[in-house]
Tab-separated table of C-alpha atoms in Angstrom:
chain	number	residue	atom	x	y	z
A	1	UNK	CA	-16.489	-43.230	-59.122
A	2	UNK	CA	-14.800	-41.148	-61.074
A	3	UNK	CA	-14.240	-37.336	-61.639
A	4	UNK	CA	-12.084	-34.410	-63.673
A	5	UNK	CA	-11.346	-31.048	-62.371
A	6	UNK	CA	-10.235	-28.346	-64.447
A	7	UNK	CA	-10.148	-28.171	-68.247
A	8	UNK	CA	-7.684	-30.452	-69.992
A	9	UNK	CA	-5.179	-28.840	-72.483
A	10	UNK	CA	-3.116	-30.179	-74.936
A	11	UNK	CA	0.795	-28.484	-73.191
A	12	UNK	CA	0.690	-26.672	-70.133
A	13	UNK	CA	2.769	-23.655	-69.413
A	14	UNK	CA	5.891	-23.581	-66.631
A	15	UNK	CA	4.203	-24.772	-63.290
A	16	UNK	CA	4.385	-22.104	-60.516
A	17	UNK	CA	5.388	-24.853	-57.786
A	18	UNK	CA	6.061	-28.349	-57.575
A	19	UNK	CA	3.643	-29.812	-55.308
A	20	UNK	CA	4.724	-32.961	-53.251
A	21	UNK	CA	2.660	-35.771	-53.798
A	22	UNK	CA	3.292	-37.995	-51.103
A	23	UNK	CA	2.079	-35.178	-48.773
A	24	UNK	CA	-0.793	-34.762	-50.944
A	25	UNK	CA	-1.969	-38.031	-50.540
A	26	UNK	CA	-1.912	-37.837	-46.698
A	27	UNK	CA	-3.403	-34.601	-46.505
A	28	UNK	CA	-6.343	-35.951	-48.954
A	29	UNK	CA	-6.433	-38.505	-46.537
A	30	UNK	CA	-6.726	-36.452	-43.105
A	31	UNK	CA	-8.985	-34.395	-45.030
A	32	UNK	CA	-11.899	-37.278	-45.229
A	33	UNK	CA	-11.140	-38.646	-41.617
A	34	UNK	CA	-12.270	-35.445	-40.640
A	35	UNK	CA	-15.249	-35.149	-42.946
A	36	UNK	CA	-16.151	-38.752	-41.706
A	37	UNK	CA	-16.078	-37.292	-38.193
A	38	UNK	CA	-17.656	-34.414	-38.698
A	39	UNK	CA	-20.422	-36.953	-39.790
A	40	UNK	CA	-20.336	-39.648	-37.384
A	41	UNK	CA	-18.537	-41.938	-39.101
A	42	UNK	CA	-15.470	-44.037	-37.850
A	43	UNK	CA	-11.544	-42.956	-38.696
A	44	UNK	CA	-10.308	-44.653	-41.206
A	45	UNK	CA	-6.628	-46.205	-41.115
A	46	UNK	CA	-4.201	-46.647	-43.969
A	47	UNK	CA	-3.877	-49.938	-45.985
A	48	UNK	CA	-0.352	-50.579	-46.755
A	49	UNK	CA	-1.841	-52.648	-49.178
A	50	UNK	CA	-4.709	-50.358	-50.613
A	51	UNK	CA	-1.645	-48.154	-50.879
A	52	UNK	CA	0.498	-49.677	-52.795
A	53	UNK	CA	-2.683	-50.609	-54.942
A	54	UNK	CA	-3.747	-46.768	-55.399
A	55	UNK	CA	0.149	-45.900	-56.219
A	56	UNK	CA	0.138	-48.350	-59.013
A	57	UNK	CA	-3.531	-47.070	-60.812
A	58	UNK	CA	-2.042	-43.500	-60.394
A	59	UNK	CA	1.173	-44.196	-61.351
A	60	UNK	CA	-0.287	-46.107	-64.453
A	61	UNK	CA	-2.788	-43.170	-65.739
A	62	UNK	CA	0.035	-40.907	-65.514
A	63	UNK	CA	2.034	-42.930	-67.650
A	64	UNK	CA	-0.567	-43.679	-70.359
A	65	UNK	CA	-2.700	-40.741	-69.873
A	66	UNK	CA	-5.838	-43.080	-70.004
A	67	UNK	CA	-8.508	-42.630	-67.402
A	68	UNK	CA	-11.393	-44.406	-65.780
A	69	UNK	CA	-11.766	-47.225	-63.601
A	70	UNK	CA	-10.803	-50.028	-65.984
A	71	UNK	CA	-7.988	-48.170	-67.745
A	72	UNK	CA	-5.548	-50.846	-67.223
A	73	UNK	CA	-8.301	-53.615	-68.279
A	74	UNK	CA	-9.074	-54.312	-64.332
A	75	UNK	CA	-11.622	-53.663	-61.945
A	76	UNK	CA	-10.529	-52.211	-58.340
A	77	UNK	CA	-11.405	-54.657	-56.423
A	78	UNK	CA	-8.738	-57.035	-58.644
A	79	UNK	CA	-5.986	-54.188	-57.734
A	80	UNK	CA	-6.698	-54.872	-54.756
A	81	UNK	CA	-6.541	-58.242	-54.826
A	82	UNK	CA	-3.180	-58.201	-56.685
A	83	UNK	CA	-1.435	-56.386	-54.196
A	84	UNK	CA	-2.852	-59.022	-51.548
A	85	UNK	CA	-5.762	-57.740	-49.911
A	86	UNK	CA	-8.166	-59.602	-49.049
A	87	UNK	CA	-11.630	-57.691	-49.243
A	88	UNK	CA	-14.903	-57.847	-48.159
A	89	UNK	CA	-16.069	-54.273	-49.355
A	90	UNK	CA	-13.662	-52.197	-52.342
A	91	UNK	CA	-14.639	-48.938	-53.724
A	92	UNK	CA	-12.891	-46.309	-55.631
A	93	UNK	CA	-12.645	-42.762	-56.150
A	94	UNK	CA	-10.380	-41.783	-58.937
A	95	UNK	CA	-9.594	-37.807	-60.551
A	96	UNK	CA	-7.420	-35.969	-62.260
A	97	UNK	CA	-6.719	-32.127	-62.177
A	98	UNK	CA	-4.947	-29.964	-64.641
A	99	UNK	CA	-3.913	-26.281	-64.830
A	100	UNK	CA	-1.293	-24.519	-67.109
A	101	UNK	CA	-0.757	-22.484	-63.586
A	102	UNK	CA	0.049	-25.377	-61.829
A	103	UNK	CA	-0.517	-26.750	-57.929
A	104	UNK	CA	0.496	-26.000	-54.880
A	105	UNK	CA	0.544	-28.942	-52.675
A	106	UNK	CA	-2.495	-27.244	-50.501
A	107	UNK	CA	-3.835	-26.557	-53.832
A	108	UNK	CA	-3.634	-30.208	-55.456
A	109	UNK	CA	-5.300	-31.920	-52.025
A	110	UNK	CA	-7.966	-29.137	-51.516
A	111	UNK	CA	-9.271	-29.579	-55.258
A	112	UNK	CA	-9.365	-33.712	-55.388
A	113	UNK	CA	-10.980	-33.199	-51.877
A	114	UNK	CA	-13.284	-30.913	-52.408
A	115	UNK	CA	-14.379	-32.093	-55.974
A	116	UNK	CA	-15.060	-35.441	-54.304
A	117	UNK	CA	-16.848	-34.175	-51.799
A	118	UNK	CA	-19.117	-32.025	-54.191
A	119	UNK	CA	-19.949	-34.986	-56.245
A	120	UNK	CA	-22.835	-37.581	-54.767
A	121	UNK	CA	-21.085	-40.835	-55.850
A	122	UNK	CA	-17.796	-40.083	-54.556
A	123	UNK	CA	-19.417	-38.480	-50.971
A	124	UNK	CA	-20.801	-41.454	-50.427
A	125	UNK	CA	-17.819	-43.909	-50.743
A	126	UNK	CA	-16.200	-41.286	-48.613
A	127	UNK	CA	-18.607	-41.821	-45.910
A	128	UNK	CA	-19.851	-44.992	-46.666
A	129	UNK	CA	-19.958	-46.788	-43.066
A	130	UNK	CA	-19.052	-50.371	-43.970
A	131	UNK	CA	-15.719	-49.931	-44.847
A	132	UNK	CA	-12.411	-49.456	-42.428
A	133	UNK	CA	-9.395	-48.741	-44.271
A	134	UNK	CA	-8.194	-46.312	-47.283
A	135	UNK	CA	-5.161	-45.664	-49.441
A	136	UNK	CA	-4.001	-42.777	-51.790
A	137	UNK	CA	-2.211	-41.669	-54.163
A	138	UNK	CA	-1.032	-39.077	-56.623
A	139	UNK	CA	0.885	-39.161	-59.187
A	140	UNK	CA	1.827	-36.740	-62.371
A	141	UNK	CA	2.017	-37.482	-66.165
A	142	UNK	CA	4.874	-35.949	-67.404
A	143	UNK	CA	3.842	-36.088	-70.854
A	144	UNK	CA	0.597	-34.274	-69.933
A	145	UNK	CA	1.301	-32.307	-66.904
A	146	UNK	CA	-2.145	-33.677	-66.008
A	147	UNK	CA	-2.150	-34.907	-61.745
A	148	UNK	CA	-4.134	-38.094	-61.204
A	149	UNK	CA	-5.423	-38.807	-57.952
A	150	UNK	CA	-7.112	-42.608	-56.202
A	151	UNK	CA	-8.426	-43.286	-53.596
A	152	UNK	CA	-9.541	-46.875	-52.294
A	153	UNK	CA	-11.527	-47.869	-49.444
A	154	UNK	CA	-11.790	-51.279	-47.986
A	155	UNK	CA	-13.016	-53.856	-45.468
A	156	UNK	CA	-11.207	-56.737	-44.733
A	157	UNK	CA	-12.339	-60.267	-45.373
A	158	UNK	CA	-11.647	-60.565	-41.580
A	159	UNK	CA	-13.945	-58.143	-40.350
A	160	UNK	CA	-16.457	-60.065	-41.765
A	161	UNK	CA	-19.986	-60.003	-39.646
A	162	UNK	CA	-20.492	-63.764	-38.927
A	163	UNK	CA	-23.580	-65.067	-36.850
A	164	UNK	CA	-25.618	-67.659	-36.230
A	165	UNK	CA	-29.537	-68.584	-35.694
A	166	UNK	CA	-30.958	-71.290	-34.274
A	167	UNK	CA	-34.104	-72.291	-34.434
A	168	UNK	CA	-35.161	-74.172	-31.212
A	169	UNK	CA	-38.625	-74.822	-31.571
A	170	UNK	CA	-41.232	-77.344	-33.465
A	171	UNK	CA	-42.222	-74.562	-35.945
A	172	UNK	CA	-40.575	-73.367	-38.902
A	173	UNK	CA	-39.607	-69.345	-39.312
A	174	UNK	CA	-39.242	-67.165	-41.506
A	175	UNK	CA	-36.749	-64.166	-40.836
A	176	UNK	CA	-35.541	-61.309	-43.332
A	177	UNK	CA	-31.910	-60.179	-43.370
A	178	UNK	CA	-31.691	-56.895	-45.123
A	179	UNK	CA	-33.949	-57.646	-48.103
A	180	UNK	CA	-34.122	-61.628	-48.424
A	181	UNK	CA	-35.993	-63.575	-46.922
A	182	UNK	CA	-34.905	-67.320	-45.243
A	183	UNK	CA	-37.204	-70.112	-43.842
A	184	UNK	CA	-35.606	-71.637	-40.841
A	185	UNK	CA	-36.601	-75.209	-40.223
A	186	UNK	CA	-36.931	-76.499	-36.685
A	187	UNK	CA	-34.143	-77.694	-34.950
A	188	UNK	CA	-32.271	-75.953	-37.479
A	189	UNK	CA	-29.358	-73.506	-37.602
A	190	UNK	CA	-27.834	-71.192	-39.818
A	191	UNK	CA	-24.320	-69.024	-40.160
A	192	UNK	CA	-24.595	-65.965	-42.101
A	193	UNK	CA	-21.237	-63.804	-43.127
A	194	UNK	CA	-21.818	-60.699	-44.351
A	195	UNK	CA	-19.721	-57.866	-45.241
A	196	UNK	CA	-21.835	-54.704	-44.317
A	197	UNK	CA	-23.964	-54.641	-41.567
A	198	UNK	CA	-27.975	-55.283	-41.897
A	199	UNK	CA	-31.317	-55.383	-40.121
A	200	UNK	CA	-32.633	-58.649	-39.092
A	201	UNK	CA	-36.155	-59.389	-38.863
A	202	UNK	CA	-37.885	-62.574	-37.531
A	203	UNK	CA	-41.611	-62.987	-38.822
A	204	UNK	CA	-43.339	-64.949	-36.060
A	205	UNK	CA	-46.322	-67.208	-36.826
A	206	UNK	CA	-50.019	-66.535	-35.391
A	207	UNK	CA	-49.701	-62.359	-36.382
A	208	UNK	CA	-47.270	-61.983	-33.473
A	209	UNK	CA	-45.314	-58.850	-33.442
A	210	UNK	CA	-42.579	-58.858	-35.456
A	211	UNK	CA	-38.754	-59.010	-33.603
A	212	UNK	CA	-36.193	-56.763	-35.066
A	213	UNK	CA	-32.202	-57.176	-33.780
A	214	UNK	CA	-29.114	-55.721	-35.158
A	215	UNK	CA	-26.687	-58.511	-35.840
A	216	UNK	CA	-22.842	-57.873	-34.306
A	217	UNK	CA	-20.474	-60.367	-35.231
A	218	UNK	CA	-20.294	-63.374	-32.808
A	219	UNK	CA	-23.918	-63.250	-31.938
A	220	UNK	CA	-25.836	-66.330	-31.891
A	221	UNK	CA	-29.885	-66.101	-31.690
A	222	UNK	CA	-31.525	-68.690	-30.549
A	223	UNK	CA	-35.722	-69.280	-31.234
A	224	UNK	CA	-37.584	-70.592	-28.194
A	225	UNK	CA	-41.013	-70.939	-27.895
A	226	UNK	CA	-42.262	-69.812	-24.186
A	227	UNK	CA	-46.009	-69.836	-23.626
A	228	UNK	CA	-47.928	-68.815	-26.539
A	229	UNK	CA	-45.271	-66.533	-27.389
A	230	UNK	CA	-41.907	-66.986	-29.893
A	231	UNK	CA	-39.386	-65.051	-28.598
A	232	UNK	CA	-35.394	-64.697	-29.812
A	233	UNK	CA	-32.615	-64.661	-27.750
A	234	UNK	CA	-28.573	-63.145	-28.022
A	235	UNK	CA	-26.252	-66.143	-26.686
């Protein structure tokens, strides 16, 4: 997602300060631990990799003065991939703020913050649950005086959900992972990987109830028929 602050104008005047923008970046990034908190949601840590990632896309809208998420003819999660990491989930919040006044460094974090946090898109990569890991950065154009800020979130590949079912019984199943649907032969078994964490369902022949689990990764559920009854178990 992406998002301007302030009105853009063609020379700014003297700045009053000289905000530092490594500091910026780290506040911007206590700042949505804390929000995430506030709502539940896990800390995040820093990516040296989503880092270095989020340095380059400032650092290259800064120099060029062009903006949006495919400025440099990329997508984030190939930044990401270019400065080696290895993703299950990317997202992206990118902004830029301007003002002939200029920043303070309180001033710089508390706008791209808050602006982010205003805006629907960029809320809910900031909370977004699947993901584990962020980097930021700022950086300044010096032709434009304009302040560019991104900020990438992340899973990695090896936090990957993987589990398995196993169908133990004579009967074919059907079960729903979020919204697909899979028929599970008997005797059968399947892995599933998945990179954000969803509801499994098992529809159960004869109108039985239906069974509803939350996968973890490492679980195994295994079908067995006992009685009349199916019934699923967590190995």
């Amino acid at each position: 997602m992406r998002l301007s602050l302030g009105k853009r104008k063609a020379q700014p005047r003297q700045e009053k300060s000289s905000p530092h923008l490594t500091k910026a970046a780290k506040g911007i990034i206590n700042r949505t631990n804390t929000f995430r908190q506030e709502k539940g949601r896990q800390k995040l840590t820093v990516s040296p990799k989503l880092k270095e990632a989020s340095r380059y896309f400032a650092e290259f809208m800064a120099r060029t003065d062009q903006y949006g998420h495919n400025a440099d003819g990329n997508q984030p999660a190939e930044r990401a991939s270019r400065y080696g990491y290895r993703y299950c989930i990317v997202s992206e919040n990118i902004a830029f703020q301007f003002d002939t006044a200029g920043f303070t460094t309180e001033e710089l974090i508390q706008g791209f913050f808050q602006g982010w946090k205003s805006s629907p898109g960029h809320r809910k990569n900031m909370l977004d649950p699947g993901v584990t890991e962020v980097g930021v950065a700022v950086a300044r154009s010096k032709q434009s005086g304009y302040y560019y800020a991104v900020q990438m979130f992340g899973r990695p590949k090896s936090l990957r959900i993987e589990f398995q079912v196993v169908n133990n019984t004579a009967t074919a199943i059907q079960y729903e992972l979020g919204s697909q649907l899979f028929p599970l032969p008997p005797r059968a078994i399947r892995t599933h990987q998945l990179c954000r964490s969803e509801n499994l369902r098992f529809h159960w022949p004869d109108q039985q109830e239906n069974t509803f689990v939350q996968p973890n990764n490492g679980n195994r559920y295994t079908i067995r028929r006992e009685g009349q009854k199916f019934r699923v178990r967590k190995e």
